[in-house]
Amino acid sequence: MTAVPSTTVANFRDLGGTPLSGGRTVRPGLVLRSGQLDRLDPGADPAVASLGIRTVIDFRTAMERTAHPDRVPDGARLLVGDVLADKMGTDTVPAAAQLKDLLSDPAVAEEHLGGGRAAAMFADIYRSFVLSGSAQAAYRLLLTEVADPDSGPVLFHCTAGKDRTGWAATVILSLLGADDETLMAEYLSVNPAVRQAFAPMIEGFTAAGGDPELALALIGVFPSYLEAALEEVSTRYGSMEKYVREGLGVSDETVEALRARLTA
């Protein structure tokens, strides 16, 4: 996976170049990931403009989209796949959807997520990526669009581009034939960019007495988070392909079209 040197979008990456089995790789410039696009300025960001993005898929909640609306590249269509819609109906608002609020109040963060509870909560959220109806609909939309040549280059994103987006990238790369080591390496590779993007918040959080380890648990991604989702796939479906077919309702023909389009 290659970082895109964007000046207006955080954590912008191209899945192209990721190594696959049999000496193959992911074709560059066709499927990309990032954080939110509220500050996107294609006119001032030639790295983005040069990609010719035609489809943007926003995984964020309605609350997130209202607070920070996407600015999409000229000529691109915007699709919404609200991964956490079902979770937002529960009593606990997922941290993935309220990251900035938690980092603004160390006392609240410690009360709700201290003592290892942040990791446990993220594991629960990642399991919901596999099991909830809203997540399944969002990831079905993604795979269907990425498999369709008429969608052009596809960019998918959430807020920080690490959790909802990280699982999406894992599913795509797994279907294309990336091994477990590559999947984990690519998942963790966003940490430097995410921590840089949220550095002022981390500094403010710790300066106000917040636990730096808790800040990193909220900001970064860790193997245990992804492993929770992968274990859920294994337990419920037995394999990623069965999860995609039976859980997401994506046909074998769509998966084969995705592989043909994205592998080189």
PDB file of C-alpha atoms in Angstrom:
ATOM      1  CA  MET A   1       0.000   0.000   0.000  1.00  0.00           C
ATOM      2  CA  THR A   2       1.325   3.393  -0.965  1.00  0.00           C
ATOM      3  CA  ALA A   3       0.805   6.686   0.869  1.00  0.00           C
ATOM      4  CA  VAL A   4      -0.599   9.448  -1.344  1.00  0.00           C
ATOM      5  CA  PRO A   5       1.102  12.788  -0.550  1.00  0.00           C
ATOM      6  CA  SER A   6      -2.119  14.733  -0.089  1.00  0.00           C
ATOM      7  CA  THR A   7      -1.975  18.138   1.590  1.00  0.00           C
ATOM      8  CA  THR A   8      -5.707  18.343   2.387  1.00  0.00           C
ATOM      9  CA  VAL A   9      -6.752  14.747   3.225  1.00  0.00           C
ATOM     10  CA  ALA A  10      -5.359  12.775   6.165  1.00  0.00           C
ATOM     11  CA  ASN A  11      -4.214   9.169   5.906  1.00  0.00           C
ATOM     12  CA  PHE A  12      -4.625   8.933   2.126  1.00  0.00           C
ATOM     13  CA  ARG A  13      -3.400   5.589   0.768  1.00  0.00           C
ATOM     14  CA  ASP A  14      -3.540   3.575  -2.454  1.00  0.00           C
ATOM     15  CA  LEU A  15      -4.054  -0.170  -2.051  1.00  0.00           C
ATOM     16  CA  GLY A  16      -2.084  -0.515  -5.277  1.00  0.00           C
ATOM     17  CA  GLY A  17       1.242  -2.280  -5.016  1.00  0.00           C
ATOM     18  CA  THR A  18       0.244  -4.522  -2.114  1.00  0.00           C
ATOM     19  CA  PRO A  19       1.869  -7.942  -2.658  1.00  0.00           C
ATOM     20  CA  LEU A  20      -0.408 -10.904  -3.303  1.00  0.00           C
ATOM     21  CA  SER A  21       0.086 -14.642  -3.656  1.00  0.00           C
ATOM     22  CA  GLY A  22       1.786 -15.988  -6.759  1.00  0.00           C
ATOM     23  CA  GLY A  23       3.926 -12.891  -7.224  1.00  0.00           C
ATOM     24  CA  ARG A  24       0.956 -10.717  -8.162  1.00  0.00           C
ATOM     25  CA  THR A  25       0.182  -7.238  -6.837  1.00  0.00           C
ATOM     26  CA  VAL A  26      -2.814  -4.918  -6.536  1.00  0.00           C
ATOM     27  CA  ARG A  27      -3.162  -2.596  -9.529  1.00  0.00           C
ATOM     28  CA  PRO A  28      -2.425   1.011  -8.562  1.00  0.00           C
ATOM     29  CA  GLY A  29      -4.842   3.906  -8.843  1.00  0.00           C
ATOM     30  CA  LEU A  30      -8.089   1.906  -8.685  1.00  0.00           C
ATOM     31  CA  VAL A  31      -8.983   1.561  -5.007  1.00  0.00           C
ATOM     32  CA  LEU A  32      -7.960   4.109  -2.391  1.00  0.00           C
ATOM     33  CA  ARG A  33      -8.640   4.824   1.278  1.00  0.00           C
ATOM     34  CA  SER A  34      -8.450   7.870   3.527  1.00  0.00           C
ATOM     35  CA  GLY A  35      -9.785   9.854   6.424  1.00  0.00           C
ATOM     36  CA  GLN A  36     -12.698  12.272   6.013  1.00  0.00           C
ATOM     37  CA  LEU A  37     -12.775  14.653   3.056  1.00  0.00           C
ATOM     38  CA  ASP A  38     -14.108  17.785   4.709  1.00  0.00           C
ATOM     39  CA  ARG A  39     -10.933  19.745   3.875  1.00  0.00           C
ATOM     40  CA  LEU A  40     -10.345  18.281   0.418  1.00  0.00           C
ATOM     41  CA  ASP A  41      -9.286  20.913  -2.103  1.00  0.00           C
ATOM     42  CA  PRO A  42      -8.495  19.266  -5.464  1.00  0.00           C
ATOM     43  CA  GLY A  43      -7.403  22.598  -6.897  1.00  0.00           C
ATOM     44  CA  ALA A  44      -4.687  22.916  -4.259  1.00  0.00           C
ATOM     45  CA  ASP A  45      -3.953  19.205  -4.033  1.00  0.00           C
ATOM     46  CA  PRO A  46      -2.549  17.897  -7.338  1.00  0.00           C
ATOM     47  CA  ALA A  47      -1.883  14.445  -5.857  1.00  0.00           C
ATOM     48  CA  VAL A  48      -5.621  13.956  -5.405  1.00  0.00           C
ATOM     49  CA  ALA A  49      -6.662  15.635  -8.651  1.00  0.00           C
ATOM     50  CA  SER A  50      -4.352  13.382 -10.669  1.00  0.00           C
ATOM     51  CA  LEU A  51      -6.098  10.212  -9.459  1.00  0.00           C
ATOM     52  CA  GLY A  52      -9.324  10.843 -11.377  1.00  0.00           C
ATOM     53  CA  ILE A  53     -11.521   9.554  -8.558  1.00  0.00           C
ATOM     54  CA  ARG A  54     -15.040   8.863  -9.814  1.00  0.00           C
ATOM     55  CA  THR A  55     -16.691   7.229  -6.784  1.00  0.00           C
ATOM     56  CA  VAL A  56     -16.431   8.123  -3.087  1.00  0.00           C
ATOM     57  CA  ILE A  57     -17.911   5.832  -0.421  1.00  0.00           C
ATOM     58  CA  ASP A  58     -18.429   7.440   2.993  1.00  0.00           C
ATOM     59  CA  PHE A  59     -18.631   4.969   5.894  1.00  0.00           C
ATOM     60  CA  ARG A  60     -19.394   7.622   8.530  1.00  0.00           C
ATOM     61  CA  THR A  61     -22.509   8.087  10.642  1.00  0.00           C
ATOM     62  CA  ALA A  62     -25.115  10.747   9.921  1.00  0.00           C
ATOM     63  CA  MET A  63     -23.774  12.735  12.879  1.00  0.00           C
ATOM     64  CA  GLU A  64     -20.247  12.694  11.477  1.00  0.00           C
ATOM     65  CA  ARG A  65     -21.372  13.559   7.960  1.00  0.00           C
ATOM     66  CA  THR A  66     -23.418  16.518   9.203  1.00  0.00           C
ATOM     67  CA  ALA A  67     -20.587  17.887  11.329  1.00  0.00           C
ATOM     68  CA  HIS A  68     -17.942  17.521   8.610  1.00  0.00           C
ATOM     69  CA  PRO A  69     -19.523  17.119   5.145  1.00  0.00           C
ATOM     70  CA  ASP A  70     -17.396  15.574   2.424  1.00  0.00           C
ATOM     71  CA  ARG A  71     -15.957  17.691  -0.348  1.00  0.00           C
ATOM     72  CA  VAL A  72     -15.669  15.265  -3.244  1.00  0.00           C
ATOM     73  CA  PRO A  73     -13.451  15.604  -6.323  1.00  0.00           C
ATOM     74  CA  ASP A  74     -15.029  17.234  -9.373  1.00  0.00           C
ATOM     75  CA  GLY A  75     -17.102  14.741 -11.320  1.00  0.00           C
ATOM     76  CA  ALA A  76     -17.167  12.130  -8.551  1.00  0.00           C
ATOM     77  CA  ARG A  77     -20.370  10.685  -7.123  1.00  0.00           C
ATOM     78  CA  LEU A  78     -20.787  10.293  -3.384  1.00  0.00           C
ATOM     79  CA  LEU A  79     -22.293   7.112  -1.892  1.00  0.00           C
ATOM     80  CA  VAL A  80     -23.034   6.511   1.790  1.00  0.00           C
ATOM     81  CA  GLY A  81     -22.571   3.214   3.595  1.00  0.00           C
ATOM     82  CA  ASP A  82     -23.102   3.920   7.299  1.00  0.00           C
ATOM     83  CA  VAL A  83     -21.208   1.062   8.929  1.00  0.00           C
ATOM     84  CA  LEU A  84     -22.176   1.976  12.492  1.00  0.00           C
ATOM     85  CA  ALA A  85     -25.858   2.795  11.928  1.00  0.00           C
ATOM     86  CA  ASP A  86     -27.010  -0.224  13.915  1.00  0.00           C
ATOM     87  CA  LYS A  87     -24.526   0.415  16.739  1.00  0.00           C
ATOM     88  CA  MET A  88     -25.649   4.049  16.984  1.00  0.00           C
ATOM     89  CA  GLY A  89     -29.064   2.783  18.017  1.00  0.00           C
ATOM     90  CA  THR A  90     -27.599   1.249  21.188  1.00  0.00           C
ATOM     91  CA  ASP A  91     -26.928   2.974  24.488  1.00  0.00           C
ATOM     92  CA  THR A  92     -23.194   3.322  23.901  1.00  0.00           C
ATOM     93  CA  VAL A  93     -22.047   5.507  21.031  1.00  0.00           C
ATOM     94  CA  PRO A  94     -19.016   3.791  19.469  1.00  0.00           C
ATOM     95  CA  ALA A  95     -15.689   5.540  20.028  1.00  0.00           C
ATOM     96  CA  ALA A  96     -15.037   5.417  16.307  1.00  0.00           C
ATOM     97  CA  ALA A  97     -17.833   7.951  15.912  1.00  0.00           C
ATOM     98  CA  GLN A  98     -16.895  10.254  18.803  1.00  0.00           C
ATOM     99  CA  LEU A  99     -13.100  10.227  18.822  1.00  0.00           C
ATOM    100  CA  LYS A 100     -12.660  14.002  19.029  1.00  0.00           C
ATOM    101  CA  ASP A 101     -15.186  14.347  21.854  1.00  0.00           C
ATOM    102  CA  LEU A 102     -13.424  11.737  23.971  1.00  0.00           C
ATOM    103  CA  LEU A 103     -10.000  13.290  23.426  1.00  0.00           C
ATOM    104  CA  SER A 104     -11.285  16.674  24.533  1.00  0.00           C
ATOM    105  CA  ASP A 105     -12.169  15.433  28.036  1.00  0.00           C
ATOM    106  CA  PRO A 106      -9.636  13.143  29.783  1.00  0.00           C
ATOM    107  CA  ALA A 107     -11.945  12.585  32.763  1.00  0.00           C
ATOM    108  CA  VAL A 108     -14.786  11.308  30.578  1.00  0.00           C
ATOM    109  CA  ALA A 109     -12.387   9.170  28.538  1.00  0.00           C
ATOM    110  CA  GLU A 110     -10.927   7.607  31.674  1.00  0.00           C
ATOM    111  CA  GLU A 111     -14.354   7.020  33.213  1.00  0.00           C
ATOM    112  CA  HIS A 112     -15.704   5.181  30.193  1.00  0.00           C
ATOM    113  CA  LEU A 113     -12.639   3.646  28.578  1.00  0.00           C
ATOM    114  CA  GLY A 114      -9.797   3.458  31.105  1.00  0.00           C
ATOM    115  CA  GLY A 115      -8.411   0.267  32.575  1.00  0.00           C
ATOM    116  CA  GLY A 116      -8.306  -1.651  29.319  1.00  0.00           C
ATOM    117  CA  ARG A 117     -11.914  -0.952  28.434  1.00  0.00           C
ATOM    118  CA  ALA A 118     -10.908   0.896  25.249  1.00  0.00           C
ATOM    119  CA  ALA A 119      -9.384  -2.257  23.752  1.00  0.00           C
ATOM    120  CA  ALA A 120     -12.414  -4.314  24.769  1.00  0.00           C
ATOM    121  CA  MET A 121     -14.755  -1.777  23.222  1.00  0.00           C
ATOM    122  CA  PHE A 122     -12.841  -1.675  19.954  1.00  0.00           C
ATOM    123  CA  ALA A 123     -12.929  -5.483  19.807  1.00  0.00           C
ATOM    124  CA  ASP A 124     -16.719  -5.288  20.146  1.00  0.00           C
ATOM    125  CA  ILE A 125     -16.920  -2.656  17.413  1.00  0.00           C
ATOM    126  CA  TYR A 126     -14.790  -4.767  15.068  1.00  0.00           C
ATOM    127  CA  ARG A 127     -17.004  -7.787  15.658  1.00  0.00           C
ATOM    128  CA  SER A 128     -19.951  -5.600  14.689  1.00  0.00           C
ATOM    129  CA  PHE A 129     -18.202  -4.853  11.386  1.00  0.00           C
ATOM    130  CA  VAL A 130     -18.745  -8.534  10.601  1.00  0.00           C
ATOM    131  CA  LEU A 131     -22.161  -9.095  12.128  1.00  0.00           C
ATOM    132  CA  SER A 132     -24.336  -5.977  12.009  1.00  0.00           C
ATOM    133  CA  GLY A 133     -26.773  -5.425   9.160  1.00  0.00           C
ATOM    134  CA  SER A 134     -25.629  -1.848   8.541  1.00  0.00           C
ATOM    135  CA  ALA A 135     -21.987  -2.899   8.300  1.00  0.00           C
ATOM    136  CA  GLN A 136     -22.821  -5.765   5.973  1.00  0.00           C
ATOM    137  CA  ALA A 137     -24.761  -3.402   3.706  1.00  0.00           C
ATOM    138  CA  ALA A 138     -21.882  -0.906   3.664  1.00  0.00           C
ATOM    139  CA  TYR A 139     -19.223  -3.459   2.810  1.00  0.00           C
ATOM    140  CA  ARG A 140     -21.472  -5.076   0.197  1.00  0.00           C
ATOM    141  CA  LEU A 141     -21.797  -1.657  -1.430  1.00  0.00           C
ATOM    142  CA  LEU A 142     -18.018  -1.249  -1.405  1.00  0.00           C
ATOM    143  CA  LEU A 143     -17.236  -4.607  -3.012  1.00  0.00           C
ATOM    144  CA  THR A 144     -19.943  -4.159  -5.639  1.00  0.00           C
ATOM    145  CA  GLU A 145     -18.646  -0.734  -6.617  1.00  0.00           C
ATOM    146  CA  VAL A 146     -14.975  -1.728  -6.641  1.00  0.00           C
ATOM    147  CA  ALA A 147     -15.754  -4.700  -8.893  1.00  0.00           C
ATOM    148  CA  ASP A 148     -17.526  -2.486 -11.448  1.00  0.00           C
ATOM    149  CA  PRO A 149     -15.224  -0.827 -14.021  1.00  0.00           C
ATOM    150  CA  ASP A 150     -17.822   1.896 -14.539  1.00  0.00           C
ATOM    151  CA  SER A 151     -17.214   3.078 -10.970  1.00  0.00           C
ATOM    152  CA  GLY A 152     -13.760   4.267 -11.987  1.00  0.00           C
ATOM    153  CA  PRO A 153     -11.164   4.771  -9.251  1.00  0.00           C
ATOM    154  CA  VAL A 154     -12.964   4.301  -5.915  1.00  0.00           C
ATOM    155  CA  LEU A 155     -12.057   6.090  -2.678  1.00  0.00           C
ATOM    156  CA  PHE A 156     -13.555   4.789   0.582  1.00  0.00           C
ATOM    157  CA  HIS A 157     -13.183   6.482   3.939  1.00  0.00           C
ATOM    158  CA  CYS A 158     -14.476   7.059   7.454  1.00  0.00           C
ATOM    159  CA  THR A 159     -13.311   9.764   9.892  1.00  0.00           C
ATOM    160  CA  ALA A 160      -9.723   8.834  10.715  1.00  0.00           C
ATOM    161  CA  GLY A 161      -9.479   6.166   8.018  1.00  0.00           C
ATOM    162  CA  LYS A 162      -8.357   3.449  10.405  1.00  0.00           C
ATOM    163  CA  ASP A 163     -11.179   1.246  11.753  1.00  0.00           C
ATOM    164  CA  ARG A 164     -14.192   1.044   9.439  1.00  0.00           C
ATOM    165  CA  THR A 165     -11.847   1.788   6.556  1.00  0.00           C
ATOM    166  CA  GLY A 166      -9.206  -0.608   7.868  1.00  0.00           C
ATOM    167  CA  TRP A 167     -11.644  -3.520   7.895  1.00  0.00           C
ATOM    168  CA  ALA A 168     -12.778  -2.649   4.373  1.00  0.00           C
ATOM    169  CA  ALA A 169      -9.193  -2.741   3.114  1.00  0.00           C
ATOM    170  CA  THR A 170      -8.610  -6.046   4.899  1.00  0.00           C
ATOM    171  CA  VAL A 171     -11.619  -7.653   3.211  1.00  0.00           C
ATOM    172  CA  ILE A 172     -10.562  -6.479  -0.247  1.00  0.00           C
ATOM    173  CA  LEU A 173      -6.927  -7.523   0.154  1.00  0.00           C
ATOM    174  CA  SER A 174      -7.912 -10.900   1.593  1.00  0.00           C
ATOM    175  CA  LEU A 175     -10.172 -11.616  -1.381  1.00  0.00           C
ATOM    176  CA  LEU A 176      -7.334 -10.674  -3.721  1.00  0.00           C
ATOM    177  CA  GLY A 177      -4.986 -13.175  -2.095  1.00  0.00           C
ATOM    178  CA  ALA A 178      -2.884 -11.242   0.427  1.00  0.00           C
ATOM    179  CA  ASP A 179      -1.520 -13.495   3.169  1.00  0.00           C
ATOM    180  CA  ASP A 180      -2.147 -12.973   6.894  1.00  0.00           C
ATOM    181  CA  GLU A 181       1.179 -11.246   7.482  1.00  0.00           C
ATOM    182  CA  THR A 182       0.531  -8.762   4.682  1.00  0.00           C
ATOM    183  CA  LEU A 183      -3.012  -8.085   5.896  1.00  0.00           C
ATOM    184  CA  MET A 184      -1.777  -7.224   9.372  1.00  0.00           C
ATOM    185  CA  ALA A 185       1.148  -5.161   8.112  1.00  0.00           C
ATOM    186  CA  GLU A 186      -1.099  -3.102   5.865  1.00  0.00           C
ATOM    187  CA  TYR A 187      -3.665  -2.675   8.629  1.00  0.00           C
ATOM    188  CA  LEU A 188      -1.047  -1.350  11.055  1.00  0.00           C
ATOM    189  CA  SER A 189       0.710   0.800   8.459  1.00  0.00           C
ATOM    190  CA  VAL A 190      -1.741   3.691   8.982  1.00  0.00           C
ATOM    191  CA  ASN A 191      -0.589   4.328  12.554  1.00  0.00           C
ATOM    192  CA  PRO A 192       2.068   6.973  11.798  1.00  0.00           C
ATOM    193  CA  ALA A 193      -0.296   9.011   9.608  1.00  0.00           C
ATOM    194  CA  VAL A 194      -3.185   8.766  12.062  1.00  0.00           C
ATOM    195  CA  ARG A 195      -1.039   9.765  15.019  1.00  0.00           C
ATOM    196  CA  GLN A 196       0.364  12.693  13.066  1.00  0.00           C
ATOM    197  CA  ALA A 197      -3.114  13.868  12.079  1.00  0.00           C
ATOM    198  CA  PHE A 198      -4.332  13.757  15.678  1.00  0.00           C
ATOM    199  CA  ALA A 199      -1.080  14.928  17.319  1.00  0.00           C
ATOM    200  CA  PRO A 200      -2.535  18.231  18.586  1.00  0.00           C
ATOM    201  CA  MET A 201      -5.432  16.375  20.221  1.00  0.00           C
ATOM    202  CA  ILE A 202      -3.100  13.822  21.823  1.00  0.00           C
ATOM    203  CA  GLU A 203      -0.888  16.601  23.159  1.00  0.00           C
ATOM    204  CA  GLY A 204      -3.878  18.503  24.530  1.00  0.00           C
ATOM    205  CA  PHE A 205      -5.290  15.326  26.077  1.00  0.00           C
ATOM    206  CA  THR A 206      -2.062  14.446  27.879  1.00  0.00           C
ATOM    207  CA  ALA A 207      -1.400  18.070  28.899  1.00  0.00           C
ATOM    208  CA  ALA A 208      -4.812  18.064  30.594  1.00  0.00           C
ATOM    209  CA  GLY A 209      -3.835  14.979  32.587  1.00  0.00           C
ATOM    210  CA  GLY A 210      -5.049  12.275  30.251  1.00  0.00           C
ATOM    211  CA  ASP A 211      -3.367   8.872  30.089  1.00  0.00           C
ATOM    212  CA  PRO A 212      -1.167   8.773  26.961  1.00  0.00           C
ATOM    213  CA  GLU A 213      -1.732   5.024  26.649  1.00  0.00           C
ATOM    214  CA  LEU A 214      -5.475   5.584  26.540  1.00  0.00           C
ATOM    215  CA  ALA A 215      -5.012   8.284  23.889  1.00  0.00           C
ATOM    216  CA  LEU A 216      -3.031   5.857  21.740  1.00  0.00           C
ATOM    217  CA  ALA A 217      -5.659   3.136  22.245  1.00  0.00           C
ATOM    218  CA  LEU A 218      -8.248   5.525  20.803  1.00  0.00           C
ATOM    219  CA  ILE A 219      -6.107   7.032  18.055  1.00  0.00           C
ATOM    220  CA  GLY A 220      -4.154   4.054  16.795  1.00  0.00           C
ATOM    221  CA  VAL A 221      -4.937   0.558  15.573  1.00  0.00           C
ATOM    222  CA  PHE A 222      -3.642  -2.597  17.238  1.00  0.00           C
ATOM    223  CA  PRO A 223      -3.448  -6.254  16.183  1.00  0.00           C
ATOM    224  CA  SER A 224      -6.087  -7.246  18.749  1.00  0.00           C
ATOM    225  CA  TYR A 225      -8.660  -4.997  17.073  1.00  0.00           C
ATOM    226  CA  LEU A 226      -8.326  -6.630  13.663  1.00  0.00           C
ATOM    227  CA  GLU A 227      -7.982 -10.085  15.190  1.00  0.00           C
ATOM    228  CA  ALA A 228     -11.413  -9.681  16.816  1.00  0.00           C
ATOM    229  CA  ALA A 229     -13.050  -9.235  13.413  1.00  0.00           C
ATOM    230  CA  LEU A 230     -11.025 -12.000  11.777  1.00  0.00           C
ATOM    231  CA  GLU A 231     -11.921 -14.397  14.591  1.00  0.00           C
ATOM    232  CA  GLU A 232     -15.596 -13.518  14.150  1.00  0.00           C
ATOM    233  CA  VAL A 233     -15.332 -14.320  10.438  1.00  0.00           C
ATOM    234  CA  SER A 234     -13.668 -17.635  11.231  1.00  0.00           C
ATOM    235  CA  THR A 235     -16.211 -18.565  13.915  1.00  0.00           C
ATOM    236  CA  ARG A 236     -19.340 -17.522  12.035  1.00  0.00           C
ATOM    237  CA  TYR A 237     -18.410 -18.316   8.442  1.00  0.00           C
ATOM    238  CA  GLY A 238     -15.208 -20.353   8.365  1.00  0.00           C
ATOM    239  CA  SER A 239     -13.505 -18.226   5.712  1.00  0.00           C
ATOM    240  CA  MET A 240     -13.416 -14.727   4.265  1.00  0.00           C
ATOM    241  CA  GLU A 241     -14.985 -15.932   1.027  1.00  0.00           C
ATOM    242  CA  LYS A 242     -17.970 -17.443   2.866  1.00  0.00           C
ATOM    243  CA  TYR A 243     -18.348 -14.262   4.907  1.00  0.00           C
ATOM    244  CA  VAL A 244     -18.436 -12.233   1.702  1.00  0.00           C
ATOM    245  CA  ARG A 245     -20.836 -14.634  -0.001  1.00  0.00           C
ATOM    246  CA  GLU A 246     -23.170 -15.457   2.888  1.00  0.00           C
ATOM    247  CA  GLY A 247     -22.751 -12.522   5.264  1.00  0.00           C
ATOM    248  CA  LEU A 248     -22.449  -9.708   2.750  1.00  0.00           C
ATOM    249  CA  GLY A 249     -24.503 -11.336   0.005  1.00  0.00           C
ATOM    250  CA  VAL A 250     -21.887 -10.662  -2.665  1.00  0.00           C
ATOM    251  CA  SER A 251     -21.978 -13.121  -5.568  1.00  0.00           C
ATOM    252  CA  ASP A 252     -19.052 -15.230  -6.703  1.00  0.00           C
ATOM    253  CA  GLU A 253     -19.276 -13.452 -10.067  1.00  0.00           C
ATOM    254  CA  THR A 254     -18.749 -10.076  -8.368  1.00  0.00           C
ATOM    255  CA  VAL A 255     -15.764 -11.407  -6.435  1.00  0.00           C
ATOM    256  CA  GLU A 256     -14.217 -12.763  -9.626  1.00  0.00           C
ATOM    257  CA  ALA A 257     -14.811  -9.428 -11.361  1.00  0.00           C
ATOM    258  CA  LEU A 258     -13.127  -7.654  -8.456  1.00  0.00           C
ATOM    259  CA  ARG A 259     -10.100  -9.943  -8.706  1.00  0.00           C
ATOM    260  CA  ALA A 260      -9.849  -9.546 -12.460  1.00  0.00           C
ATOM    261  CA  ARG A 261     -10.023  -5.770 -12.195  1.00  0.00           C
ATOM    262  CA  LEU A 262      -7.623  -5.257  -9.298  1.00  0.00           C
ATOM    263  CA  THR A 263      -4.854  -7.828  -9.697  1.00  0.00           C
ATOM    264  CA  ALA A 264      -1.808  -7.553 -11.891  1.00  0.00           C
TER     265      ALA A 264
END
